[in-house]
Short mmCIF file of C-alpha atoms in Angstrom, two decimals:
data_model
loop_
_atom_site.label_atom_id
_atom_site.label_comp_id
_atom_site.label_asym_id
_atom_site.label_seq_id
_atom_site.Cartn_x
_atom_site.Cartn_y
_atom_site.Cartn_z
CA MET A 12 0.00 0.00 0.00
CA HIS A 13 1.08 3.58 -0.54
CA ASP A 14 1.05 6.41 1.98
CA LEU A 15 -1.55 8.95 0.84
CA ARG A 16 0.23 11.78 2.65
CA TRP A 17 3.45 10.92 0.81
CA ILE A 18 1.60 11.02 -2.52
CA ARG A 19 0.25 14.49 -1.67
CA ASP A 20 3.77 15.72 -0.96
CA ASN A 21 5.47 13.89 -3.87
CA PRO A 22 2.98 13.66 -6.77
CA THR A 23 5.60 13.90 -9.51
CA GLU A 24 7.79 11.22 -7.95
CA PHE A 25 4.80 8.93 -7.49
CA ASP A 26 3.77 9.26 -11.14
CA ARG A 27 7.37 8.67 -12.22
CA GLY A 28 7.47 5.45 -10.21
CA LEU A 29 4.28 4.21 -11.81
CA THR A 30 5.59 5.09 -15.26
CA ARG A 31 8.76 3.08 -14.57
CA ARG A 32 6.49 0.17 -13.67
CA GLY A 33 4.81 0.47 -17.07
CA LEU A 34 1.57 1.86 -15.62
CA PRO A 35 -0.40 4.99 -16.53
CA ARG A 36 -0.15 7.99 -14.23
CA CYS A 37 -3.03 8.26 -11.79
CA THR A 38 -1.86 10.77 -9.19
CA GLU A 39 -4.23 13.47 -10.43
CA GLU A 40 -7.21 11.13 -10.02
CA ILE A 41 -6.07 10.09 -6.52
CA LEU A 42 -5.48 13.66 -5.37
CA THR A 43 -8.83 14.82 -6.77
CA LEU A 44 -10.59 12.10 -4.80
CA ASP A 45 -8.43 12.99 -1.80
CA ARG A 46 -9.55 16.65 -1.92
CA LEU A 47 -13.20 15.60 -2.20
CA TRP A 48 -12.77 13.15 0.67
CA ARG A 49 -11.17 15.72 2.97
CA ALA A 50 -13.88 18.28 2.07
CA ALA A 51 -16.62 15.77 2.92
CA GLU A 52 -14.85 14.89 6.18
CA THR A 53 -14.68 18.59 7.04
CA ARG A 54 -18.39 19.11 6.32
CA SER A 55 -19.28 16.15 8.50
CA GLN A 56 -17.06 17.31 11.35
CA GLU A 57 -18.32 20.89 11.16
CA ALA A 58 -21.95 19.69 11.22
CA GLN A 59 -21.18 17.54 14.24
CA ALA A 60 -19.51 20.48 16.01
CA ARG A 61 -22.52 22.72 15.28
CA ARG A 62 -24.89 20.04 16.53
CA ASN A 63 -22.93 19.74 19.78
CA ARG A 64 -22.95 23.51 20.22
CA VAL A 65 -26.67 23.77 19.50
CA ALA A 66 -27.35 20.94 21.95
CA ARG A 67 -25.77 23.07 24.68
CA GLU A 68 -27.82 26.07 23.55
CA ILE A 69 -31.01 24.00 23.70
CA GLY A 70 -30.25 23.04 27.30
CA ALA A 71 -29.67 26.66 28.25
CA ALA A 72 -32.82 27.84 26.39
CA LYS A 73 -34.92 25.24 28.19
CA LYS A 74 -33.73 26.54 31.53
CA ARG A 75 -34.71 30.05 30.50
CA GLY A 76 -38.09 28.85 29.25
CA GLU A 77 -37.42 30.00 25.67
CA ASP A 78 -38.81 28.52 22.44
CA ILE A 79 -36.37 25.89 21.12
CA ALA A 80 -38.16 24.99 17.86
CA ALA A 81 -35.62 26.78 15.65
CA LEU A 82 -32.73 25.17 17.50
CA LEU A 83 -34.29 21.73 17.04
CA ARG A 84 -34.68 22.35 13.30
CA GLN A 85 -31.02 23.36 13.16
CA THR A 86 -30.03 20.18 14.99
CA GLY A 87 -32.01 18.07 12.53
CA GLU A 88 -30.44 19.79 9.53
CA ASP A 89 -26.96 19.35 10.98
CA ARG A 90 -27.63 15.68 11.69
CA ASP A 91 -28.62 15.15 8.04
CA VAL A 92 -25.54 17.01 6.79
CA GLU A 93 -23.28 15.02 9.11
CA ALA A 94 -24.75 11.70 7.97
CA GLN A 95 -24.69 12.55 4.25
CA ALA A 96 -21.19 14.02 4.33
CA GLY A 97 -19.96 11.11 6.45
CA ALA A 98 -21.35 8.59 3.97
CA GLU A 99 -19.79 10.49 1.07
CA ALA A 100 -16.44 10.61 2.89
CA ALA A 101 -16.57 6.86 3.52
CA ARG A 102 -17.40 6.17 -0.13
CA LEU A 103 -14.58 8.38 -1.41
CA ARG A 104 -12.06 6.91 1.04
CA ALA A 105 -13.03 3.38 -0.04
CA GLN A 106 -12.53 4.43 -3.67
CA ILE A 107 -9.06 5.79 -2.86
CA GLU A 108 -8.16 2.63 -0.93
CA GLU A 109 -9.32 0.45 -3.83
CA ILE A 110 -7.10 2.33 -6.29
CA LEU A 111 -4.08 2.25 -3.97
CA ALA A 112 -4.56 -1.46 -3.20
CA GLY A 113 -4.19 -2.29 -6.90
CA LEU A 114 -0.96 -0.32 -7.43
CA PRO A 115 2.42 -2.07 -7.08
CA ASN A 116 5.34 -0.86 -5.01
CA LEU A 117 7.50 1.83 -6.59
CA PRO A 118 10.95 0.68 -7.80
CA ALA A 119 14.17 1.75 -6.12
CA GLU A 120 16.32 4.15 -8.11
CA GLU A 121 18.98 1.54 -8.92
CA VAL A 122 16.47 -0.92 -10.41
CA PRO A 123 16.92 -1.09 -14.20
CA ASP A 124 13.94 0.05 -16.28
CA GLY A 125 12.50 -2.45 -18.72
CA PRO A 126 9.35 -4.33 -19.70
CA ASP A 127 10.42 -7.86 -18.69
CA GLU A 128 13.33 -10.20 -17.91
CA THR A 129 15.25 -9.01 -20.98
CA ALA A 130 16.16 -5.85 -19.03
CA ASN A 131 17.45 -7.74 -15.97
CA ARG A 132 21.09 -7.12 -15.03
CA VAL A 133 23.48 -9.96 -14.16
CA LEU A 134 25.55 -8.82 -11.17
CA ARG A 135 27.89 -11.74 -10.51
CA HIS A 136 28.60 -15.43 -11.11
CA HIS A 137 29.81 -18.01 -8.62
CA GLY A 138 31.30 -21.38 -9.48
CA GLU A 139 31.90 -23.11 -12.78
CA PRO A 140 29.21 -25.24 -14.46
CA PRO A 141 30.28 -28.92 -14.55
CA ARG A 142 31.62 -30.50 -17.72
CA PHE A 143 30.47 -33.93 -18.79
CA ASP A 144 31.94 -36.51 -21.16
CA PHE A 145 28.38 -37.55 -22.00
CA GLU A 146 25.17 -35.75 -22.90
CA PRO A 147 23.65 -34.62 -19.56
CA LEU A 148 20.04 -35.61 -18.99
CA SER A 149 17.22 -33.48 -17.65
CA HIS A 150 16.11 -34.08 -14.06
CA GLU A 151 12.88 -35.83 -15.06
CA ALA A 152 14.80 -38.32 -17.22
CA ILE A 153 17.26 -38.94 -14.37
CA GLY A 154 14.49 -39.33 -11.79
CA GLU A 155 12.47 -41.71 -13.92
CA ARG A 156 15.58 -43.76 -14.76
CA LEU A 157 16.28 -44.01 -11.04
CA GLY A 158 12.69 -45.25 -10.62
CA MET A 159 12.05 -42.62 -7.91
CA MET A 160 10.24 -39.79 -9.74
CA ASP A 161 6.76 -40.63 -10.96
CA PHE A 162 4.68 -38.11 -12.89
CA ALA A 163 2.22 -40.66 -14.28
CA ARG A 164 0.99 -41.88 -10.89
CA ALA A 165 0.90 -38.33 -9.53
CA GLY A 166 -1.22 -37.44 -12.55
CA LYS A 167 -3.68 -40.22 -11.72
CA LEU A 168 -3.96 -38.90 -8.19
CA SER A 169 -4.07 -35.16 -8.84
CA GLY A 170 -3.65 -34.24 -12.51
CA SER A 171 -0.89 -32.31 -14.23
CA ARG A 172 1.86 -30.33 -12.45
CA PHE A 173 2.25 -32.81 -9.61
CA VAL A 174 5.01 -35.32 -8.90
CA LEU A 175 5.45 -38.34 -6.65
CA LEU A 176 8.91 -38.93 -5.19
CA ARG A 177 9.89 -42.18 -3.52
CA GLY A 178 12.88 -43.79 -1.88
CA ALA A 179 16.12 -41.84 -1.88
CA LEU A 180 14.61 -38.87 -3.75
CA ALA A 181 11.86 -38.49 -1.15
CA ARG A 182 14.54 -38.58 1.51
CA LEU A 183 16.67 -36.10 -0.45
CA GLU A 184 13.79 -33.63 -0.47
CA ARG A 185 13.55 -33.97 3.32
CA ALA A 186 17.33 -33.76 3.71
CA LEU A 187 17.49 -30.51 1.77
CA GLY A 188 14.83 -28.90 3.95
CA GLN A 189 16.60 -29.98 7.13
CA PHE A 190 19.99 -28.81 5.87
CA MET A 191 18.66 -25.39 4.90
CA LEU A 192 16.81 -24.88 8.18
CA ASP A 193 19.84 -25.93 10.22
CA LEU A 194 22.05 -23.48 8.31
CA HIS A 195 19.68 -20.52 8.61
CA THR A 196 18.86 -21.06 12.28
CA THR A 197 22.27 -22.02 13.68
CA GLU A 198 24.56 -19.80 11.61
CA PHE A 199 22.42 -16.93 10.31
CA GLY A 200 20.20 -16.16 13.31
CA TYR A 201 16.77 -16.90 11.85
CA THR A 202 14.05 -18.17 14.18
CA GLU A 203 12.33 -21.30 12.92
CA VAL A 204 8.53 -21.08 12.68
CA SER A 205 5.96 -23.74 11.83
CA PRO A 206 3.08 -21.59 10.51
CA PRO A 207 -0.48 -22.39 9.37
CA LEU A 208 -0.79 -23.32 5.69
CA LEU A 209 -4.25 -21.74 5.44
CA VAL A 210 -4.71 -18.00 5.86
CA ARG A 211 -7.51 -15.44 5.83
CA ASP A 212 -8.09 -12.67 3.31
CA GLU A 213 -6.41 -10.08 5.54
CA ALA A 214 -3.13 -12.01 5.62
CA ALA A 215 -3.06 -12.45 1.84
CA PHE A 216 -3.92 -8.77 1.38
CA GLY A 217 -1.21 -7.69 3.81
CA VAL A 218 1.64 -9.05 1.70
CA GLY A 219 0.10 -7.96 -1.61
CA GLN A 220 -1.29 -11.28 -2.84
CA LEU A 221 -4.82 -9.86 -2.79
CA PRO A 222 -6.64 -8.44 -4.60
CA LYS A 223 -4.41 -8.76 -7.67
CA PHE A 224 -3.43 -12.43 -7.61
CA THR A 225 -6.61 -14.32 -6.74
CA GLU A 226 -6.22 -16.53 -9.82
CA GLU A 227 -2.72 -17.55 -8.76
CA MET A 228 -3.85 -19.07 -5.44
CA PHE A 229 -6.04 -21.95 -4.31
CA ARG A 230 -9.03 -21.14 -2.09
CA THR A 231 -11.01 -23.47 0.13
CA THR A 232 -14.79 -23.63 0.08
CA ASP A 233 -14.95 -21.88 3.46
CA GLY A 234 -12.87 -18.88 2.44
CA TYR A 235 -9.29 -19.72 3.41
CA TRP A 236 -6.31 -19.43 1.06
CA LEU A 237 -3.61 -22.08 0.74
CA ILE A 238 -0.31 -20.25 1.11
CA PRO A 239 1.65 -19.70 -2.13
CA THR A 240 4.74 -19.18 0.05
CA ALA A 241 5.51 -19.01 3.78
CA GLU A 242 6.15 -15.29 3.24
CA VAL A 243 2.41 -14.81 3.81
CA PRO A 244 2.13 -16.12 7.39
CA LEU A 245 5.69 -15.14 8.43
CA THR A 246 5.37 -11.49 7.39
CA ASN A 247 1.93 -11.27 8.96
CA LEU A 248 3.36 -12.22 12.35
CA VAL A 249 3.78 -8.46 12.90
CA ALA A 250 0.47 -7.37 11.34
CA GLY A 251 -1.28 -4.77 13.48
CA GLU A 252 1.67 -4.62 15.89
CA ILE A 253 3.60 -1.67 17.28
CA LEU A 254 7.11 -2.98 17.98
CA ASP A 255 9.80 -1.46 20.14
CA GLU A 256 12.87 -0.48 18.14
CA SER A 257 14.95 -2.68 20.45
CA ALA A 258 13.04 -5.75 19.17
CA LEU A 259 14.32 -5.22 15.62
CA PRO A 260 15.50 -6.89 13.48
CA LEU A 261 13.18 -9.88 13.50
CA ARG A 262 14.25 -12.79 11.30
CA TYR A 263 12.02 -15.80 10.62
CA THR A 264 12.39 -18.96 8.57
CA ALA A 265 9.96 -21.76 7.75
CA TRP A 266 9.95 -24.94 5.68
CA THR A 267 6.47 -25.44 4.24
CA PRO A 268 4.58 -26.84 1.31
CA CYS A 269 3.50 -24.07 -1.08
CA PHE A 270 0.50 -24.11 -3.39
CA ARG A 271 0.12 -22.16 -6.63
CA SER A 272 -2.49 -22.50 -9.35
CA GLU A 273 0.00 -21.33 -12.03
CA ALA A 274 -2.94 -19.76 -13.84
CA GLY A 275 -0.63 -17.43 -15.73
CA ALA A 276 1.82 -20.16 -16.69
CA ALA A 277 -0.15 -22.14 -19.26
CA GLY A 278 2.26 -23.98 -21.53
CA LYS A 279 5.34 -23.06 -19.46
CA ASP A 280 7.56 -25.82 -18.05
CA THR A 281 4.94 -28.49 -18.53
CA ARG A 282 7.55 -31.24 -18.18
CA GLY A 283 9.34 -32.04 -14.98
CA MET A 284 9.33 -30.38 -11.56
CA ILE A 285 10.18 -26.79 -12.47
CA ARG A 286 6.65 -25.42 -12.15
CA GLN A 287 4.34 -27.37 -9.84
CA HIS A 288 1.02 -26.75 -8.13
CA GLN A 289 2.54 -28.05 -4.87
CA PHE A 290 6.19 -27.71 -3.89
CA GLU A 291 8.44 -27.38 -0.83
CA LYS A 292 10.34 -24.23 0.06
CA VAL A 293 12.39 -22.77 2.91
CA GLU A 294 11.42 -19.11 3.28
CA LEU A 295 13.31 -16.23 4.89
CA VAL A 296 11.54 -13.12 6.23
CA SER A 297 13.04 -10.06 7.94
CA VAL A 298 11.35 -7.16 9.71
CA VAL A 299 13.73 -4.22 10.21
CA ARG A 300 14.11 -0.49 10.73
CA PRO A 301 13.88 1.53 7.50
CA ASP A 302 17.54 2.56 7.74
CA ASP A 303 18.58 -1.10 7.84
CA SER A 304 16.56 -2.59 4.99
CA ALA A 305 19.13 -2.08 2.22
CA ALA A 306 21.86 -3.82 4.23
CA GLU A 307 19.42 -6.55 5.28
CA HIS A 308 18.61 -7.19 1.62
CA GLU A 309 22.28 -7.88 0.89
CA ARG A 310 22.55 -10.04 4.01
CA MET A 311 19.48 -12.13 3.14
CA THR A 312 20.72 -12.70 -0.41
CA ALA A 313 24.10 -13.80 0.94
CA CYS A 314 22.36 -16.31 3.26
CA ALA A 315 20.52 -17.84 0.29
CA GLU A 316 23.72 -17.89 -1.77
CA GLU A 317 25.55 -19.74 1.00
CA VAL A 318 23.22 -22.72 0.58
CA LEU A 319 24.32 -23.09 -3.04
CA LYS A 320 27.98 -22.57 -2.17
CA ARG A 321 27.91 -25.40 0.36
CA LEU A 322 26.12 -27.68 -2.07
CA GLY A 323 28.76 -26.92 -4.71
CA LEU A 324 26.33 -25.58 -7.31
CA ALA A 325 27.19 -22.88 -9.85
CA TYR A 326 24.88 -19.89 -9.86
CA ARG A 327 24.53 -16.22 -10.76
CA VAL A 328 22.81 -13.27 -9.09
CA VAL A 329 20.52 -11.05 -11.18
CA LEU A 330 18.99 -7.65 -10.40
CA LEU A 331 15.44 -7.70 -11.74
CA SER A 332 14.06 -4.91 -13.91
CA THR A 333 10.99 -2.82 -13.14
CA GLY A 334 8.89 -5.02 -15.43
CA ASP A 335 10.01 -8.34 -13.97
CA MET A 336 9.96 -7.87 -10.20
CA GLY A 337 7.02 -8.75 -7.98
CA PHE A 338 4.03 -6.59 -7.07
CA ALA A 339 5.16 -5.81 -3.49
CA SER A 340 8.88 -5.42 -4.20
CA GLN A 341 10.88 -2.24 -4.59
CA LYS A 342 14.06 -4.18 -5.41
CA THR A 343 14.63 -7.89 -6.12
CA TYR A 344 17.64 -10.12 -6.58
CA ASP A 345 17.08 -13.46 -8.29
CA ILE A 346 19.58 -16.24 -7.69
CA GLU A 347 19.70 -18.54 -10.70
CA VAL A 348 21.29 -21.98 -10.54
CA TRP A 349 22.95 -23.70 -13.50
CA LEU A 350 20.94 -26.65 -14.88
CA PRO A 351 23.01 -28.77 -17.29
CA GLY A 352 19.98 -30.71 -18.53
CA GLN A 353 18.51 -27.47 -19.86
CA GLY A 354 21.81 -25.70 -20.53
CA ILE A 355 20.61 -22.51 -18.82
CA TYR A 356 20.44 -20.74 -15.47
CA ARG A 357 17.04 -20.98 -13.73
CA GLU A 358 15.67 -19.10 -10.74
CA ILE A 359 16.07 -20.92 -7.42
CA SER A 360 15.61 -17.98 -5.07
CA SER A 361 14.11 -14.51 -5.21
CA CYS A 362 15.07 -12.04 -2.45
CA SER A 363 13.04 -8.84 -2.24
CA ASN A 364 13.11 -5.64 -0.24
CA CYS A 365 9.50 -4.45 0.08
CA GLY A 366 10.29 -1.29 2.05
CA SER A 367 7.21 -0.04 3.93
CA PHE A 368 4.76 -1.30 1.27
CA GLN A 369 3.60 -4.44 3.10
CA ALA A 370 3.84 -2.76 6.51
CA LEU A 371 1.37 -0.08 5.45
CA ARG A 372 -1.07 -2.75 4.24
CA MET A 373 -0.65 -4.74 7.47
CA ARG A 374 -0.47 -1.69 9.78
CA ALA A 375 2.85 -2.93 11.19
CA ARG A 376 4.83 -0.19 12.92
CA TYR A 377 7.65 0.39 15.37
CA ARG A 378 8.29 2.96 18.07
CA PRO A 379 11.75 4.62 17.75
CA ALA A 380 13.84 4.65 20.91
CA GLU A 381 14.32 8.39 20.44
CA GLY A 382 11.65 10.73 19.18
CA ARG A 383 7.88 10.57 19.23
CA GLY A 384 5.22 8.64 17.38
CA THR A 385 5.54 5.47 15.32
CA SER A 386 6.72 4.59 11.81
CA PRO A 387 6.13 1.65 9.44
CA VAL A 388 8.69 -1.12 9.61
CA HIS A 389 10.38 -2.44 6.47
CA THR A 390 9.84 -6.06 5.41
CA LEU A 391 11.96 -8.38 3.27
CA ASN A 392 11.48 -11.91 2.03
CA GLY A 393 13.44 -14.50 0.10
CA SER A 394 13.71 -18.19 -0.71
CA GLY A 395 16.40 -19.94 1.17
CA LEU A 396 15.89 -22.05 -1.08
CA ALA A 397 13.15 -23.59 -3.23
CA ILE A 398 13.65 -27.26 -2.31
CA GLY A 399 12.23 -28.83 -5.46
CA ARG A 400 14.45 -26.75 -7.72
CA THR A 401 17.46 -27.48 -5.51
CA LEU A 402 16.73 -31.19 -5.87
CA ILE A 403 16.55 -30.69 -9.64
CA ALA A 404 19.91 -28.91 -9.61
CA ILE A 405 21.56 -31.73 -7.64
CA LEU A 406 20.26 -34.41 -9.99
CA GLU A 407 21.41 -32.55 -13.10
CA ASN A 408 24.77 -31.28 -11.83
CA PHE A 409 25.90 -34.45 -10.04
CA GLN A 410 24.60 -37.05 -12.49
CA ARG A 411 26.95 -39.78 -13.69
CA HIS A 412 27.16 -41.64 -16.98
CA ASN A 413 25.98 -44.90 -15.37
CA GLY A 414 22.67 -43.40 -14.18
CA THR A 415 23.71 -42.78 -10.59
CA VAL A 416 23.79 -39.40 -8.83
CA ALA A 417 26.53 -38.31 -6.41
CA LEU A 418 25.44 -36.47 -3.27
CA PRO A 419 27.18 -33.31 -2.02
CA PRO A 420 29.16 -34.03 1.17
CA VAL A 421 27.08 -31.59 3.28
CA LEU A 422 23.94 -33.64 2.56
CA GLN A 423 25.37 -37.07 3.27
CA PRO A 424 24.82 -36.90 7.07
CA TYR A 425 21.16 -36.07 6.39
CA MET A 426 20.96 -39.09 4.06
CA GLY A 427 22.20 -41.62 6.61
CA GLY A 428 25.72 -41.53 5.15
CA LEU A 429 24.57 -42.29 1.61
CA GLU A 430 27.08 -40.98 -0.93
CA VAL A 431 25.48 -42.01 -4.21
CA ILE A 432 21.87 -42.50 -5.29
CA GLU A 433 21.56 -45.62 -7.42
CA PRO A 434 18.63 -46.87 -9.51
CA ASP A 435 15.87 -48.54 -7.53
CA GLY A 436 16.03 -52.27 -8.06
#
């Protein structure tokens, strides 16, 4: 959400931010409605003040035995004005809120302008992609050859964009989640949370999923939403709160299933595990002071990168353009891992600084140690990492010519000492 007072003070900058996002300018419309809203509020408040004053005059006139008919008429007129102006003010405010709720966060200055991923900027590479003396297979071919990745049976159970893992691959999925959680909680200071997987409208609205992305989520018949990422419940832990500055930063992590309808992804990545309706992910969320959010963004990205470094996977970090980053983000880094089976880098983590955007929607604030009043916190979120895509990367990068897959040393303790995954049976 955007701060209406900030828009009043910075109309040109607000329009410029929308233009960079590829949207039409709408500041004039918002400020016109704002003026009408404030005028209606003033009329309602003035009518109420007059009614209160006249009420006192009526009491005094009664004591003096004077005729109060004119004063009663005035009270009635003022009551009508107050009610009508109040209703108009409420309608106008709701109209303003509806417009603001549909507008994305404004991009940071350093974010490159562009319509889509073609304008993204590669910042750095880490590690060298492996070289093979054979033609590397895609993860789905490897998994099916191992006899541990079954799309056909998953399809019978649930339809397309689902997978069934068994044996060592099911354990590998669990091992990856445990490894990531252990790293983030013991070395990077994140607090582990086991959150609900179903949330209310307010929680989805608070992080910017609603009202824009209703088609991207699954909804139950009784009005709950299945979380598309643990960002939703983790960020909402501070919704409606006023935090002491001394409590910040707050850092949370969770390993959860995630559910996405992929309504906008028809025809994309229809094979394999890249784009699923249900997948596992370890999420990172930070709640910080505004002055600390830029540094926290770098820190969070480094935490996600460290997972790939310890797994021995080659990756690159990309700064997303204005046309490619998410609705609630003001700046996003994507971490893309090398996938030999596809011969390209693919996103495995997205780390975003949302500034005060989500905090304003959630009414999450903090009280500075010095000074008066309260201010919105800043929120950040990132994948640390997407478990399914990390499993894909391990299969493709550590595959062997004989159909086996070597396991990175850091995962072997989580796999009961297993060093190599061999075909089932």
